[in-house]
Short mmCIF file of C-alpha atoms and ligand atoms in Angstrom, two decimals:
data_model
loop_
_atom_site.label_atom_id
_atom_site.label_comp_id
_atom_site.label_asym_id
_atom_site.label_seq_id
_atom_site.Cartn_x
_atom_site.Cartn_y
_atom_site.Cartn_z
CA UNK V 1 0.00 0.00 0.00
CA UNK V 2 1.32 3.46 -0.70
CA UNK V 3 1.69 5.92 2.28
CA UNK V 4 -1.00 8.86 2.32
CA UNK V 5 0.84 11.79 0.77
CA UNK V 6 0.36 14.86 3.00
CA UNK V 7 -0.50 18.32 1.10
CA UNK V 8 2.56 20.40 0.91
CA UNK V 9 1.91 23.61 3.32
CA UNK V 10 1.31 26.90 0.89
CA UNK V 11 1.64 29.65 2.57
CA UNK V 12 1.94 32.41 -0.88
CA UNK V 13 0.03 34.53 -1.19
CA UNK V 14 0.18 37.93 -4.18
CA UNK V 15 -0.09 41.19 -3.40
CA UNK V 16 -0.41 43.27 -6.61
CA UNK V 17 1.04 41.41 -8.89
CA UNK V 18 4.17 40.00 -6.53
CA UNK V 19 4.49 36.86 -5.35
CA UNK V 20 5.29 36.58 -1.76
CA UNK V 21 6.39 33.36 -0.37
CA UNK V 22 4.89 34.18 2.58
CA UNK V 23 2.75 37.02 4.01
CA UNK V 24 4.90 38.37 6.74
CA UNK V 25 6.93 41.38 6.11
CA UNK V 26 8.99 43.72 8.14
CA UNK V 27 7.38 47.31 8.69
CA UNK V 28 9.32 50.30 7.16
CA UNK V 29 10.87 52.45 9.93
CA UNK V 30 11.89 48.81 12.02
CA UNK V 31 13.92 47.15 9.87
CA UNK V 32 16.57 50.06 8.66
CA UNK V 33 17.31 49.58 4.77
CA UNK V 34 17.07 45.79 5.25
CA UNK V 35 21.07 45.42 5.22
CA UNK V 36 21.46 46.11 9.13
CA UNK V 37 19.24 42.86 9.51
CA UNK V 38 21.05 40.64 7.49
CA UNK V 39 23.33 38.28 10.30
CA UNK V 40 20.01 38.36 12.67
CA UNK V 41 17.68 37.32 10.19
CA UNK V 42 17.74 34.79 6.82
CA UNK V 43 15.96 37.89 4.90
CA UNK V 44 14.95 35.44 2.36
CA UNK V 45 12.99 33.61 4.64
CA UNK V 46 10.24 36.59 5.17
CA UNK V 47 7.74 37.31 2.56
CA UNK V 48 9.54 40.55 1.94
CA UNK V 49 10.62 43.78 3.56
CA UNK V 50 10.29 47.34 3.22
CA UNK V 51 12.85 49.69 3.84
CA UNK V 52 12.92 53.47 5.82
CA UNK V 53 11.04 56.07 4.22
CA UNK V 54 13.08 57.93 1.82
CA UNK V 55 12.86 61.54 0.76
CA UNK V 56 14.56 63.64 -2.00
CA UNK V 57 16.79 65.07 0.66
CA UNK V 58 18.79 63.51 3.65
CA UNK V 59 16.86 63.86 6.20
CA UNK V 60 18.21 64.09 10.31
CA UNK V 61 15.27 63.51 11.62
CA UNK V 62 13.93 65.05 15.22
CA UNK V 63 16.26 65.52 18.32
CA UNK V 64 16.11 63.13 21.23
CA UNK V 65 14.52 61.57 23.03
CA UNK V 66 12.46 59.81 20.08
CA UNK V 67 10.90 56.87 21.54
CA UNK V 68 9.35 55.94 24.63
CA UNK V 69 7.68 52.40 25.89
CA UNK V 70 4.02 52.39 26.61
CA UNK V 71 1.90 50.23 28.34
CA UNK V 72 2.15 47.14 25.18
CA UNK V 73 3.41 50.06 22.70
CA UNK V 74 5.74 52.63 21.41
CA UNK V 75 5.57 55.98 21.52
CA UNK V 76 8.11 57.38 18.44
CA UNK V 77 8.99 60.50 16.56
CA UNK V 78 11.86 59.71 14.46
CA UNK V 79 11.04 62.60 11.91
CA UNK V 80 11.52 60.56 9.06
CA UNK V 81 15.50 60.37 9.10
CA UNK V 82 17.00 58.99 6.13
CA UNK V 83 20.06 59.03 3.98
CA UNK V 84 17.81 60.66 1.05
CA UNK V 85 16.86 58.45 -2.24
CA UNK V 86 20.15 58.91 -3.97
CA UNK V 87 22.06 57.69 -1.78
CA UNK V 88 20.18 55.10 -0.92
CA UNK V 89 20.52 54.12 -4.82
CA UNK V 90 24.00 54.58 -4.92
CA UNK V 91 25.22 52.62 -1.08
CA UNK V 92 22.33 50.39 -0.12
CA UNK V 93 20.51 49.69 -2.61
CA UNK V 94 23.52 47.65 -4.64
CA UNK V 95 24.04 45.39 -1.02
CA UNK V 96 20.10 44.64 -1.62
CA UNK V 97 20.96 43.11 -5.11
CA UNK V 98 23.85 41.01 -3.75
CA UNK V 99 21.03 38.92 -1.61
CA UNK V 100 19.29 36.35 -3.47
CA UNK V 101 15.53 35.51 -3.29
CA UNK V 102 14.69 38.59 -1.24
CA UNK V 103 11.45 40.92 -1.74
CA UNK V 104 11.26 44.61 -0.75
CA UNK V 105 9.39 47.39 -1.62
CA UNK V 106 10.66 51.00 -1.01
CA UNK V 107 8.62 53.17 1.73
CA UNK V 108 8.69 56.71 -0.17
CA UNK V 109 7.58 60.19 1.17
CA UNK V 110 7.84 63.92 0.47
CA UNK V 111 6.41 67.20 1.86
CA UNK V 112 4.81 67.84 -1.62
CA UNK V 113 3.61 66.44 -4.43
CA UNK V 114 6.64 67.08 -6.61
CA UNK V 115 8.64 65.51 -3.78
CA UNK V 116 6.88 62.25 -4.06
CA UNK V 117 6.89 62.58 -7.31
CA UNK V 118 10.90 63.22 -7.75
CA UNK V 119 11.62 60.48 -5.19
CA UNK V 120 9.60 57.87 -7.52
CA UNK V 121 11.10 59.24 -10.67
CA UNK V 122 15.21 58.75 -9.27
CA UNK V 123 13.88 55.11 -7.77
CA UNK V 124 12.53 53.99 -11.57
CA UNK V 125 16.02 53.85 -12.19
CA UNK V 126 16.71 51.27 -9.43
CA UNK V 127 17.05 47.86 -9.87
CA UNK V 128 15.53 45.52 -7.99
CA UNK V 129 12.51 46.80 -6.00
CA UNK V 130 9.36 44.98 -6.13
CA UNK V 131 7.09 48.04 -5.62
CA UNK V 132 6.63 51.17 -3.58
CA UNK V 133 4.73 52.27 -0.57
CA UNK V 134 3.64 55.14 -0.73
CA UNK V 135 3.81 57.05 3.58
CA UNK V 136 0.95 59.77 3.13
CA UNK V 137 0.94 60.60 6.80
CA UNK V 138 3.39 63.53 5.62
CA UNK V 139 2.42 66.69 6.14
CA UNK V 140 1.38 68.64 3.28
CA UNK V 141 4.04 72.21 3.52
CA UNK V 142 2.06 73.96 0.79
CA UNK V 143 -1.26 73.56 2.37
CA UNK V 144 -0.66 74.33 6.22
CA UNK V 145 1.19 70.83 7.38
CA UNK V 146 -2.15 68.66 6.63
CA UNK V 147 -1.39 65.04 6.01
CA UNK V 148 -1.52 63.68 2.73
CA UNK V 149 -3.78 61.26 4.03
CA UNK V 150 -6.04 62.77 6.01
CA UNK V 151 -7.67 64.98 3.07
CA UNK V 152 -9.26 62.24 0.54
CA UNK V 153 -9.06 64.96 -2.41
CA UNK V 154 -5.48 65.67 -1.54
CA UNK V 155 -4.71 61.69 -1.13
CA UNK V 156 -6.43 61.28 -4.39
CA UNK V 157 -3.94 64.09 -6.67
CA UNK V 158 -0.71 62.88 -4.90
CA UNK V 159 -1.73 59.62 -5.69
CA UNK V 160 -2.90 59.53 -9.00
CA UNK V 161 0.47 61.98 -9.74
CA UNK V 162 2.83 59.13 -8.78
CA UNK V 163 0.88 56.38 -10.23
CA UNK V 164 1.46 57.87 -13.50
CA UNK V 165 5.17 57.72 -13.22
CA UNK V 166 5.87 54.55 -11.25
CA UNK V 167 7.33 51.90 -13.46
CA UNK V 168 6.41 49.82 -10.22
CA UNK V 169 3.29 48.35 -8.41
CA UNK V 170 1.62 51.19 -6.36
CA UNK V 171 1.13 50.53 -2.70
CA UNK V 172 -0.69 53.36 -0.64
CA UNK V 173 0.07 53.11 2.86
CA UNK V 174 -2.93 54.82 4.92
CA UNK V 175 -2.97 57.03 8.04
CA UNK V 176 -5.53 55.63 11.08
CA UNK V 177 -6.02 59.67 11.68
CA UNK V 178 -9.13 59.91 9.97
CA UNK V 179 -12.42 60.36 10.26
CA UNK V 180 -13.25 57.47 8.03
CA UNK V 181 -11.34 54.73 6.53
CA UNK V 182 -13.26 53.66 3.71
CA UNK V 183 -13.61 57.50 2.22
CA UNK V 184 -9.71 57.12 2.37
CA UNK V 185 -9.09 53.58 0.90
CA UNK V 186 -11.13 54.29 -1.98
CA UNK V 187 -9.55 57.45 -2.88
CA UNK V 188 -5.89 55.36 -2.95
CA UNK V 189 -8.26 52.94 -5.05
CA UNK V 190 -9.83 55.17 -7.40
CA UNK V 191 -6.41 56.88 -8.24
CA UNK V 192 -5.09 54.24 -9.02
CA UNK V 193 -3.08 52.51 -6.20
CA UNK V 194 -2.75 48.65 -6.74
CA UNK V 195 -3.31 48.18 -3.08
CA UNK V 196 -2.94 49.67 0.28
CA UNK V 197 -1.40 49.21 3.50
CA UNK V 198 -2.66 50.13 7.09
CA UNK V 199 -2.37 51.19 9.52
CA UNK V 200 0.57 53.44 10.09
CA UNK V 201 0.97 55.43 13.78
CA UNK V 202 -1.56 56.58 16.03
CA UNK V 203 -1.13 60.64 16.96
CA UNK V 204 -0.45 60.29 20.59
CA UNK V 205 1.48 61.98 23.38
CA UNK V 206 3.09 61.34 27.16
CA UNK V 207 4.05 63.52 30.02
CA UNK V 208 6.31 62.90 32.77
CA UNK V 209 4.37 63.90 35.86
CA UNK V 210 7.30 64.39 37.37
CA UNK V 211 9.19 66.23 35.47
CA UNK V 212 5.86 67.79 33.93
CA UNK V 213 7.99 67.34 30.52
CA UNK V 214 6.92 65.79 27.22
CA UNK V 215 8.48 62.25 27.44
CA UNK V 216 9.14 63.16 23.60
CA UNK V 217 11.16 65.97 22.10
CA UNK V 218 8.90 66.49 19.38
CA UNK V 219 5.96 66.40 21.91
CA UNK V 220 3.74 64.60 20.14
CA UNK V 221 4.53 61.04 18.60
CA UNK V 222 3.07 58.17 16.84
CA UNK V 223 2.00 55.17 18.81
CA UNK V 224 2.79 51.26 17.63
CA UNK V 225 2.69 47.99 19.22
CA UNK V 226 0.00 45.66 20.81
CA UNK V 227 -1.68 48.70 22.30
CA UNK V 228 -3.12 49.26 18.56
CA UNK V 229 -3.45 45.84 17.18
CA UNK V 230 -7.75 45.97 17.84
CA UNK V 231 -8.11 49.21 16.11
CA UNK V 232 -5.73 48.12 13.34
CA UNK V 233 -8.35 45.00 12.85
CA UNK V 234 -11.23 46.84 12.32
CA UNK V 235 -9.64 49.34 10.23
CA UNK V 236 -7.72 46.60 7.59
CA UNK V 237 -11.44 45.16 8.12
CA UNK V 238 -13.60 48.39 6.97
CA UNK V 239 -10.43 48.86 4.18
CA UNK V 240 -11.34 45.53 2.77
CA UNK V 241 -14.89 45.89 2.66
CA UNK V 242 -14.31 49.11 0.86
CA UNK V 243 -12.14 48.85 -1.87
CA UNK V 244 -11.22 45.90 -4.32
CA UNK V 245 -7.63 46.12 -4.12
CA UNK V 246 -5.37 43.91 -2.00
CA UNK V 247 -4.75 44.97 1.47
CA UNK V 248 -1.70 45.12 3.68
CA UNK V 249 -2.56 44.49 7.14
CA UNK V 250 -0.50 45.89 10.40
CA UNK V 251 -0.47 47.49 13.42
CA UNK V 252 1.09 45.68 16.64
CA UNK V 253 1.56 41.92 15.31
CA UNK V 254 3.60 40.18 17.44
CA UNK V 255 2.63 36.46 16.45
CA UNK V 256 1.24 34.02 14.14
CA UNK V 257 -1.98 34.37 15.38
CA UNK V 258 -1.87 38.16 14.93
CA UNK V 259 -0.94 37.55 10.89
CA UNK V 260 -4.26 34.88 10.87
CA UNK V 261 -6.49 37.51 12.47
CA UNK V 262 -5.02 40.39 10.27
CA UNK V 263 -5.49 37.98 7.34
CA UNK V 264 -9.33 36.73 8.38
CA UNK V 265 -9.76 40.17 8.75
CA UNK V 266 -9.02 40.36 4.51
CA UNK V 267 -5.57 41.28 4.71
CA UNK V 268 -3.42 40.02 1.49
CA UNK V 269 -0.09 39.88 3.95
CA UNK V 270 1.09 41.69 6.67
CA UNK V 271 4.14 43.88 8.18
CA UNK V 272 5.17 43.85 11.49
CA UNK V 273 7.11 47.11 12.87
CA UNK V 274 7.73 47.51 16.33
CA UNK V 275 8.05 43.71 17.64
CA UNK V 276 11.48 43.91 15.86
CA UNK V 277 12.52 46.60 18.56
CA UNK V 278 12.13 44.68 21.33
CA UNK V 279 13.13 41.26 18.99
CA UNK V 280 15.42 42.01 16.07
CA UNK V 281 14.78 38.42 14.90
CA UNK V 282 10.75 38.75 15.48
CA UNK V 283 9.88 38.64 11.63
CA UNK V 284 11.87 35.41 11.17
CA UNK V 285 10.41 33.77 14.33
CA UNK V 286 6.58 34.59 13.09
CA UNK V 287 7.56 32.89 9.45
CA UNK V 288 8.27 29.65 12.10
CA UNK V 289 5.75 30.15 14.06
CA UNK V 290 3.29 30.57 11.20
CA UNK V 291 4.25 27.43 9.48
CA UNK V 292 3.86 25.33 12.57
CA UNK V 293 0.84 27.00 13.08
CA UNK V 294 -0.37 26.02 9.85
CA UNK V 295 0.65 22.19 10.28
CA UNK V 296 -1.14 22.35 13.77
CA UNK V 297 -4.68 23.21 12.46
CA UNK V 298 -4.15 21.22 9.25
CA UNK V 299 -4.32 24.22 6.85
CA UNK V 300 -2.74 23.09 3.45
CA UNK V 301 -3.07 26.72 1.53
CA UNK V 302 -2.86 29.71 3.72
CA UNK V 303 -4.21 32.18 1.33
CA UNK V 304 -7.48 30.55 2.20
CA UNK V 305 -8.00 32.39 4.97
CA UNK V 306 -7.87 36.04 3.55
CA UNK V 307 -11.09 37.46 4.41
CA UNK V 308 -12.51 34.47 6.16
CA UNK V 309 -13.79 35.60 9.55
CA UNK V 310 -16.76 33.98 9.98
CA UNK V 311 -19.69 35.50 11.25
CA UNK V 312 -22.80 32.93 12.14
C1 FMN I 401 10.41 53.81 14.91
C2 FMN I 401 9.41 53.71 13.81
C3 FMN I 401 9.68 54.30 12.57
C4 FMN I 401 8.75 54.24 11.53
N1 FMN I 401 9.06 54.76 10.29
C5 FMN I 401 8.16 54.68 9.27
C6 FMN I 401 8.47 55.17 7.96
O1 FMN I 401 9.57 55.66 7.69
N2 FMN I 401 7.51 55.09 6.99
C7 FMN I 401 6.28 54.51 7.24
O2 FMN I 401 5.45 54.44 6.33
N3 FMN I 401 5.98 53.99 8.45
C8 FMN I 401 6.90 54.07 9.46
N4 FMN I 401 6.58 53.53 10.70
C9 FMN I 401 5.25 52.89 10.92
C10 FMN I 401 5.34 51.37 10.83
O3 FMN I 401 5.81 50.96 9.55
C11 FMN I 401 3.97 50.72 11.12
O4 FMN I 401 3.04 51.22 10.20
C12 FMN I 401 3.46 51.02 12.54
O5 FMN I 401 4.52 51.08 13.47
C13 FMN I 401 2.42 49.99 13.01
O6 FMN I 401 2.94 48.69 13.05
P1 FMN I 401 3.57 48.02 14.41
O7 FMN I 401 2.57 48.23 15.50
O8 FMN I 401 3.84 46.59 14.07
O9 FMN I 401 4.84 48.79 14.70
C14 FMN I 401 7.51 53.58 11.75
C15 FMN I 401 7.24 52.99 12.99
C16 FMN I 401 8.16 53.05 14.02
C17 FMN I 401 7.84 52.38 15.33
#
C-alpha cells in the first residue's frame, strides 16, 4: 500500500502582482534599509521587507529623546531620518541586489507632491525593488502641514500623480487619523493605487508627571505595538470591505496568530514594525511560528483564509 501523501503547506500569497512566499513582512521604519538585519535574520525567509522612508533630501530627523515604551506600545517620533533616495541608490541599494531571493518594496515620502513625485522618478532607475509604498501621513508644507492622508481629495492628486510615473506596483500606505477609513481607501483605489497598507501610527502623546515634561522631544509622537493591534483590525477590516484592491494588514503583530487575524480580517499579507525593537529576529520567528501554526490546524493553503472571519 502506498503511504498517504500529505499536502505540501502553501503559505503564498500575491499582493499586486508580486508573489510573496509568505505574508509576513517587516514594517518600514523597524527594519533600517534591510542590510542592518542581514546576520540576525535569513531575509529570504520573510515574505519581503520594506525599507525606511526615503525623501529627496537627507533627512536628520527630530532631536532626542524619540521613543518611549508604553503600556504594550511605542511611543516614536523619528522625523523621518533617512540618507535621502540617492544615496540610498547609490550605497544600499547595490548590497540589496547582492542577496538572493529577497522581496522589498521602497517606503517613499515627500512634503509635496513634486517631492513624491521626484523620489519615484530617481527610484525607476533602481534595480531591484518589487514596488513602492507610498507614507501619506506627511504633512502637506504647501497647504498648512495637513497630512496627505487625512484629506481624501489631496490623497487622491498625490496619488494619482505618482501612479502615472511609477514603473512599479503602487502601494498606498494609509494614516488611522481619519475620520473614516473607507472614504480614504477608496480614494488610494480610485487613483489608481494597486493596493494599500494600514495602519501606520496613532497621533499620541506622554508627560512625565514628574518632570511635567513631554516624554518626547517632538511632543507629540506616533503610537505602535500591541496597544493598537484591535483598532488596526477593524480598520484593515472596513479597508477591505471598501475597496477591491489587496490589502496590507498591520499594526502591533507580534505572532502568528496576529498575521491569521489580520489575514481573516481580509488582509493580502502583513508587516510587522515595532516587535522587531524589542526582537530584532521577530519577523523570522513569526515565518516559524506561522508554518507550525499552519501544520497544527491542518491548513494546506494559507491564502485561504484572507477574508474568512466567519460570522454565524
Ligand atoms: C520607529 C518607527 C519608525 C517608523 N518609520 C516609518 C516610515 O519611515 N515610513 C512609514 O510608512 N511607516 C513608518 N513607521 C510605521 C510602521 O511601519 C507601522 O506602520 C506602525 O509602526 C504599526 O505597526 P507596528 O505596530 O507593528 O509597529 C515607523 C514605525 C516606528 C515604530
Amino acid at each position: 500500500m502506498s503511504p498517504v501523501l500529505k499536502p505540501a503547506l502553501d503559505m503564498s500569497v500575491n499582493v499586486a502582482g508580486i508573489e510573496l512566499k509568505n505574508p509576513v513582512m517587516a514594517a518600514s521604519g523597524s527594519f533600517g534599509y534591510g542590510v542592518e538585519f542581514e546576520d540576525v535574520v535569513t531575509l529570504h525567509r520573510l515574505g519581503g521587507f520594506v525599507v525606511k522612508g526615503l525623501s529627496r533630501e537627507p533627512m536628520a530627523g527630530h532631536p532626542p529623546p524619540r521613543l518611549f515604551e508604553t503600556a504594550a506600545g511605542m511611543l516614536n517620533a523619528i522625523g523621518l531620518q533617512n540618507v535621502g533616495v540617492r544615496a540610498f541608490l547609490e550605497e544600499k541599494l547595490p548590497l540589496l541586489n547582492n542577496i538572493k531571493n529577497i522581496v522589498f518594496f521602497c517606503n517613499v515620502f515627500g512634503h509635496s507632491q513634486e517631492e513624491y513625485e521626484d523620489v519615484v522618478r530617481i527610484l525607476n532607475d533602481g534595480e531591484g525593488i518589487a514596488a513602492y509604498e507610498l507614507n501619506v501621513s506627511c504633512p502637506n508644507t504647501k497647504c498648512g502641514g495637513i497630512s496627505f492622508g487625512s484629506d481624501p481629495r489631496m490623497l487622491f492628486a498625490v496619488v494619482s500623480a505618482v501612479k502615472k510615473i511609477a514603473t512599479r506596483p503602487l502601494i498606498v500606505k494609509l494614516s488611522p487619523n481619519v475620520t473614516s477609513i473607507p472614504e480614504v481607501a477608496r480614494a488610494a483605489e480610485e487613483a489608481g493605487a494597486d493596493a494599500i497598507s494600514l495602519v501606520n501610527t496613532f497621533m499620541a502623546m506622554a508627560i512625565d508627571a514628574e518632570t511635567r515634561k513631554p516624554r518626547i522631544a517632538n511632543v507629540t509622537a506616533g503610537l505602535s505595538g500591541p496597544a493598537i493591534k484591535p483598532i488596526a483590525v477593524r480598520m484593515v477590516y472596513d479597508a477591505a470591505h471598501a475597496v477591491k484592491i489587496p490589502v496590507i494588514g498591520m499594526g502591533g503583530i507580534s505572532t502568528a496568530a496576529d498575521v491569521v487575524e489580520f489575514m481573516l480580517a481580509g488582509a493580502t499579507a502583513v508587516q510587522i514594525g515595532t516587535a522587531s525593537y524589542w526582537d530584532p529576529c521577530a519577523t523570522e520567528k513569526i515565518v516559524d511560528e506561522l508554518q507550525q501554526w499552519c501544520k497544527d490546524h491542518s491548513v494546506a493553503r494559507l491564502a485561504d483564509f484572507i477574508g474568512g472571519m466567519i460570522l454565524e
